[in-house]
Tab-separated table of C-alpha atoms and ligand atoms in Angstrom:
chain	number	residue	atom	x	y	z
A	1	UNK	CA	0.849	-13.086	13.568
A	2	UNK	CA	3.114	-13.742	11.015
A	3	UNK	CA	5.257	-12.255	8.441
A	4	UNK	CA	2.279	-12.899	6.253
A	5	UNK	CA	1.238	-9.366	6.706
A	6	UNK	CA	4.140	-7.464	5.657
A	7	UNK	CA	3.677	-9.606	1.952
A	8	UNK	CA	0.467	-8.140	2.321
A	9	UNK	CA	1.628	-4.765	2.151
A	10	UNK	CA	4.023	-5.200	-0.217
A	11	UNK	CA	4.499	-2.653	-2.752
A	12	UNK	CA	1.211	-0.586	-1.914
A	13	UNK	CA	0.004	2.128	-0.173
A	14	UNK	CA	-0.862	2.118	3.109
A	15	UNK	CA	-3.366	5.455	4.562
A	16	UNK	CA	-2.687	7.213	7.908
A	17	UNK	CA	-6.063	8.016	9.412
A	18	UNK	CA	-5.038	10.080	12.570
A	19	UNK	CA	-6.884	13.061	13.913
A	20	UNK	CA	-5.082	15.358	16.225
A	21	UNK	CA	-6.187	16.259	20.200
A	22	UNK	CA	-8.901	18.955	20.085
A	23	UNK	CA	-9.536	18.480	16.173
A	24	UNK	CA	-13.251	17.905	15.057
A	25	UNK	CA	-12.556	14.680	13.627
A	26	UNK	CA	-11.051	13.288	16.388
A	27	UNK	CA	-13.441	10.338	17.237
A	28	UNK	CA	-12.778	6.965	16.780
A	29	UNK	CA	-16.116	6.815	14.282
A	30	UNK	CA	-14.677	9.181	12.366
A	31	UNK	CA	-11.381	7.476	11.880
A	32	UNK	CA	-13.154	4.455	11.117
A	33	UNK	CA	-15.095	6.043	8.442
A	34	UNK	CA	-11.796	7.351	7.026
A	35	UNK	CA	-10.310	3.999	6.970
A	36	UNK	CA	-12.957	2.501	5.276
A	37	UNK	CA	-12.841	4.740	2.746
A	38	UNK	CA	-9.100	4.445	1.950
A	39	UNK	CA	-9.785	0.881	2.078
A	40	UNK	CA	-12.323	1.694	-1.182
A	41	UNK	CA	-9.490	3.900	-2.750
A	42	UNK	CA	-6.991	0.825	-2.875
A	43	UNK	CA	-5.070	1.109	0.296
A	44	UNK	CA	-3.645	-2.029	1.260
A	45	UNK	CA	-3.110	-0.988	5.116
A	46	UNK	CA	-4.224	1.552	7.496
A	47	UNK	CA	-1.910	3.489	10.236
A	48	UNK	CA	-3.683	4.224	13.483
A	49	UNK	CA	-3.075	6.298	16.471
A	50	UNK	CA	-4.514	5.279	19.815
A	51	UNK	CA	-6.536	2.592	21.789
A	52	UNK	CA	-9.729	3.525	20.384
A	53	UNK	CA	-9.602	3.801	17.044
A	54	UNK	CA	-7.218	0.773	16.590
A	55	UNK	CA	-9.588	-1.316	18.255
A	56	UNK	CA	-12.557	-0.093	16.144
A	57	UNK	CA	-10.391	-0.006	12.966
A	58	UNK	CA	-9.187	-3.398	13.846
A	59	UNK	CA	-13.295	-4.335	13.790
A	60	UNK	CA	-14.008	-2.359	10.289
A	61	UNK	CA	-11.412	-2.833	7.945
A	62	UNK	CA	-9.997	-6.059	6.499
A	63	UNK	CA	-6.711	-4.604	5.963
A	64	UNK	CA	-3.619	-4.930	8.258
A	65	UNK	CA	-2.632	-1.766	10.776
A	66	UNK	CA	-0.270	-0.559	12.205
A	67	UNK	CA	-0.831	1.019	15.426
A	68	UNK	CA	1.011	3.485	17.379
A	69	UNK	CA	0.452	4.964	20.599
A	70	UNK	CA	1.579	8.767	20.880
A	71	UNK	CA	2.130	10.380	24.330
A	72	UNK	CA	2.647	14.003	23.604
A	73	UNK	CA	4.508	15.422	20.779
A	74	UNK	CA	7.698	16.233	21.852
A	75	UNK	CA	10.986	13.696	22.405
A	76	UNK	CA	10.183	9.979	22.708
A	77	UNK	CA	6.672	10.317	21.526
A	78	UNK	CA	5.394	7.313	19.580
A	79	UNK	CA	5.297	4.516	21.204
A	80	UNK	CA	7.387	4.895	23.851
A	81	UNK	CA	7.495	2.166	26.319
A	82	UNK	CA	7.046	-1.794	25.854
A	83	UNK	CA	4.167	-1.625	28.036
A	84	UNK	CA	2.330	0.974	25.678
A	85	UNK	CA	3.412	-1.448	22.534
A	86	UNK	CA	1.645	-4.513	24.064
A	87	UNK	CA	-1.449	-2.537	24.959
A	88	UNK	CA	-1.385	-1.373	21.401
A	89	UNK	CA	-1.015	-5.037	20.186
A	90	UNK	CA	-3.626	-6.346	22.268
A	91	UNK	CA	-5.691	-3.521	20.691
A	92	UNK	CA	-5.671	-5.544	17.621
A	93	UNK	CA	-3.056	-3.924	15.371
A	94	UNK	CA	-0.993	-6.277	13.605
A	95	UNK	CA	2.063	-4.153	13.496
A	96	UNK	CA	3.388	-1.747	16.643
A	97	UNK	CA	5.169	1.156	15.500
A	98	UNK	CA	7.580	2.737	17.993
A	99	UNK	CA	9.768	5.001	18.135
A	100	UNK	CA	13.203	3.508	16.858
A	101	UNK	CA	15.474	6.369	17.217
A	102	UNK	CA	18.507	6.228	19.044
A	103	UNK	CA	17.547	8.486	22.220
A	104	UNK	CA	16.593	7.454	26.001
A	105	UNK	CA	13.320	5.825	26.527
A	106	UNK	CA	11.078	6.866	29.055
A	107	UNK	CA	11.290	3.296	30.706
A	108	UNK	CA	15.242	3.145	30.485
A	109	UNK	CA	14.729	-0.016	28.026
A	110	UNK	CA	17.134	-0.465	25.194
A	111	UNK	CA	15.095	-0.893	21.626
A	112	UNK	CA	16.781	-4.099	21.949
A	113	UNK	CA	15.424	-4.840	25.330
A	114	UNK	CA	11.960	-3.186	24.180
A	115	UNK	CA	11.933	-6.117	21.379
A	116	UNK	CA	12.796	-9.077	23.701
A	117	UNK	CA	10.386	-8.079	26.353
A	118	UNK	CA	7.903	-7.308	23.304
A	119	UNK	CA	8.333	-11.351	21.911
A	120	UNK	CA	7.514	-12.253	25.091
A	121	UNK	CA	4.309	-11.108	25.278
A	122	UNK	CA	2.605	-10.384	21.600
A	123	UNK	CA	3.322	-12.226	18.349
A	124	UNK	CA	2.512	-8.756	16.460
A	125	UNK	CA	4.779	-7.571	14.477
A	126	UNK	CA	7.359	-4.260	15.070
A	127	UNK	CA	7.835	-1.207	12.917
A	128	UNK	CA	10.489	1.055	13.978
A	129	UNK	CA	9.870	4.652	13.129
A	130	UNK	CA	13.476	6.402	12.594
A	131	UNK	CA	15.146	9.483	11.627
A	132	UNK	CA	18.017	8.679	10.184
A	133	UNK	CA	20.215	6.230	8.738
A	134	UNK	CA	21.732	5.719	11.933
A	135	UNK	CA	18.434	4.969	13.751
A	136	UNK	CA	17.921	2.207	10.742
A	137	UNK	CA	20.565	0.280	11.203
A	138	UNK	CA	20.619	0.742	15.254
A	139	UNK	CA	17.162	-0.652	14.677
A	140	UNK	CA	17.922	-3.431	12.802
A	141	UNK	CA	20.474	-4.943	14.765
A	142	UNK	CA	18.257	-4.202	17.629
A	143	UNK	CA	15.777	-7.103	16.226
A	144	UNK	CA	12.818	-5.356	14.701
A	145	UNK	CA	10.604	-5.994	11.910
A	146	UNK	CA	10.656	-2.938	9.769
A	147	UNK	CA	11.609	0.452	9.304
A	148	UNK	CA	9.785	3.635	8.715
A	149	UNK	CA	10.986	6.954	7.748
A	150	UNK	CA	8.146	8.384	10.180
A	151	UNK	CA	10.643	10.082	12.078
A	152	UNK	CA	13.179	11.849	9.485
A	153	UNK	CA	12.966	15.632	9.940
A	154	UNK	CA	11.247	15.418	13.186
A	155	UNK	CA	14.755	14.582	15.308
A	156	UNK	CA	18.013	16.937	15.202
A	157	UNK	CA	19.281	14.214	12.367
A	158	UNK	CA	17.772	15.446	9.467
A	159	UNK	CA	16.535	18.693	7.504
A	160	UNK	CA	12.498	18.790	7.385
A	161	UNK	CA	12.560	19.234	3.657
A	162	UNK	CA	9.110	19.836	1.925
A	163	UNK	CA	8.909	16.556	0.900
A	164	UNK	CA	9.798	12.897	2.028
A	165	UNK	CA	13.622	12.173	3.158
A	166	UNK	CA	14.680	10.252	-0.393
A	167	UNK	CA	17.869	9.973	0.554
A	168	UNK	CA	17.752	7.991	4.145
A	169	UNK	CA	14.913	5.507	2.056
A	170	UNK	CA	17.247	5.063	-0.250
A	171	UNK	CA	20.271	4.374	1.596
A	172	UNK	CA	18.873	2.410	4.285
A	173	UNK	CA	16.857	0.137	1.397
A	174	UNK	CA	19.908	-0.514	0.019
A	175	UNK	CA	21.785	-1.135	2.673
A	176	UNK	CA	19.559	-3.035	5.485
A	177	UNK	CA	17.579	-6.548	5.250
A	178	UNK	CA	14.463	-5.264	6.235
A	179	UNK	CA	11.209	-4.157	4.234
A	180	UNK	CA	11.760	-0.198	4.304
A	181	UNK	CA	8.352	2.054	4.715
A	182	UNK	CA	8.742	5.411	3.427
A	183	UNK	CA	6.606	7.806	5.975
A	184	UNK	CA	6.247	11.388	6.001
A	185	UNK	CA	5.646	14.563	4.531
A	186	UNK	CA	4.212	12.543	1.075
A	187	UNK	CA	2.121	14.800	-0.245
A	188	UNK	CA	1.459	14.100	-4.123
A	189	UNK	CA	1.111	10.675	-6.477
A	190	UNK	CA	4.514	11.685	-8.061
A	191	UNK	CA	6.271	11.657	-4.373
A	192	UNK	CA	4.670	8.126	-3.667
A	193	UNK	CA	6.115	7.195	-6.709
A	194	UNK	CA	9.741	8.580	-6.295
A	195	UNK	CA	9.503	6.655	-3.150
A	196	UNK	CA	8.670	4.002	-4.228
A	197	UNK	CA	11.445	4.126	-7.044
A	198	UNK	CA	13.872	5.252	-4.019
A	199	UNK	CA	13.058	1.183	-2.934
A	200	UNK	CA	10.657	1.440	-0.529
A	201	UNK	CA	8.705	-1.135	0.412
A	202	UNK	CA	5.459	0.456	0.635
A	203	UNK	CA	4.666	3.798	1.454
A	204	UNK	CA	2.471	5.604	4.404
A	205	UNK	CA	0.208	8.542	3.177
A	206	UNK	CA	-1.519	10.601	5.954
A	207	UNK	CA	-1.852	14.347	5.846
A	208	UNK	CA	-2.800	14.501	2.378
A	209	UNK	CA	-5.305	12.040	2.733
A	210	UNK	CA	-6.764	12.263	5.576
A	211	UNK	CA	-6.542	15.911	7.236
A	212	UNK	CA	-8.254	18.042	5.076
A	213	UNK	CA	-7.412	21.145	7.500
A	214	UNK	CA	-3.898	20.916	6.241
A	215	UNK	CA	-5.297	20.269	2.617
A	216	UNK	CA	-8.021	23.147	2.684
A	217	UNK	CA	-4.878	25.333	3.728
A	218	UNK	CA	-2.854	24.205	1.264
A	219	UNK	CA	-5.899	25.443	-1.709
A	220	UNK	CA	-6.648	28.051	0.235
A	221	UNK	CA	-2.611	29.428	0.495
A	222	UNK	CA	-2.560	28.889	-3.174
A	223	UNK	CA	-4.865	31.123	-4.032
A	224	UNK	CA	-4.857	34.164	-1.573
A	225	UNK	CA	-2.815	37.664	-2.585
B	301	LIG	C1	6.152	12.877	12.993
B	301	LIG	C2	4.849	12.243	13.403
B	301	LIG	O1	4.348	12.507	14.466
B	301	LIG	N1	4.282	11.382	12.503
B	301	LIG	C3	3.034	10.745	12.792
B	301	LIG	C4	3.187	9.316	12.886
B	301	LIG	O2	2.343	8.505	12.970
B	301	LIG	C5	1.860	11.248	11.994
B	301	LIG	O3	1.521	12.491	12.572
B	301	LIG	C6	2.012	11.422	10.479
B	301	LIG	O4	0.800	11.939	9.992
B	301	LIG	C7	2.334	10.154	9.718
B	301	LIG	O5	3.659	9.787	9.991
B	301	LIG	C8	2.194	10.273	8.203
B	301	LIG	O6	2.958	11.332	7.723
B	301	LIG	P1	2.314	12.492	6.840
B	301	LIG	O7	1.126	13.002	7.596
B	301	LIG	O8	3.397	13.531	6.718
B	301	LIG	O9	1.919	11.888	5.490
């Protein structure tokens, strides 16, 4: 793997195709489907959660990924060990997110011992997913790839605002020498773009793309008396 693939996501969009445990579209088909079809719509990447669909993903689209591996949804959730990172690499994603935040891992690895033992065993690449500015730069000097604002407003760092966290993209674009992904809660064109003006590298779209539960509600809350 080389750093071929972030060039190749330069300055696009990349789709988050992830369905949610117990959710109807929740099959690795499905996802695949999904992909595909943000593939169609111009997306330059796809982001992937678990073995299954990365692996079928990985088959389908001619895009790079980025895989995660989630275990739960509270605390240390994405990615949280170095083994679960390789298994995700060896499922064919070309970039590992994990969680890069700054709290205890379930294995008792350091991020910085999470990378080392990671370039021993998988020339993928390594996205950390952070919430904060802190995280960021903690995760830089720790040795990993990228940085994605996955994670802001989902630790005790940083508000949940309605939209994505501007301010962390900005400051950690500025500030660290590492492509910056801007991730979460992007939920219109003109957001995409403000990241994107913000300095982010490229930018991750899921919900409003691909979970059209959340979407229908959105309509259907817009609407209703
Ligand atoms: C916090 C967390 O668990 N984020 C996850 C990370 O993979 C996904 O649930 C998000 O859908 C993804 O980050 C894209 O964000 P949004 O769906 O807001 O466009």
């Amino acid at each position: 793997m080389t750093l071929d693939v972030l060039q190749r996501l330069r300055g696009g969009l990349i789709t988050s195709c992830q369905a949610y445990p117990g959710e109807p579209m929740r099959h690795p088909e499905t996802m695949a489907q999904v992909a595909e079809s943000a593939v169609r719509g111009g997306a330059v990447g796809i982001r992937a959660q678990g073995i299954a669909d990365i692996s079928l993903i990985h088959e389908r689209v001619p895009v790079p990924q980025i895989g995660l591996w989630k275990v739960g949804s509270e605390g240390v959730f994405i990615t949280p060990t170095l083994a679960h990172a390789v298994v995700v690499a060896n499922a064919g994603a070309e970039i590992v997110a994990v969680d890069g935040t700054r709290r205890p891992r379930p294995d008792g690895l350091t991020l910085a011992d999470t990378v080392r033992g990671f370039r021993e065993q998988s020339d993928a690449l390594l996205m950390a997913d952070i919430g904060s500015v802190a995280d960021g730069l903690a995760a830089a000097e720790a040795g990993v790839d990228c940085l994605s604002t996955t994670l802001c407003g989902y630790t005790d760092e940083r508000p949940k605002a309605d939209g994505p966290d501007l301010e962390v993209l900005a400051e950690l674009a500025a500030t660290v020498d590492l492509p910056v992904f801007a991730e979460g809660r992007i939920h219109t064109p003109a957001q995409a773009a403000a990241c994107r003006d913000a300095g982010a590298y490229a930018v991750v779209v899921g919900t409003a793309i691909t979970h059209p539960a959340t979407i229908t509600g959105w309509f259907a809350a817009s609407i209703s008396r």
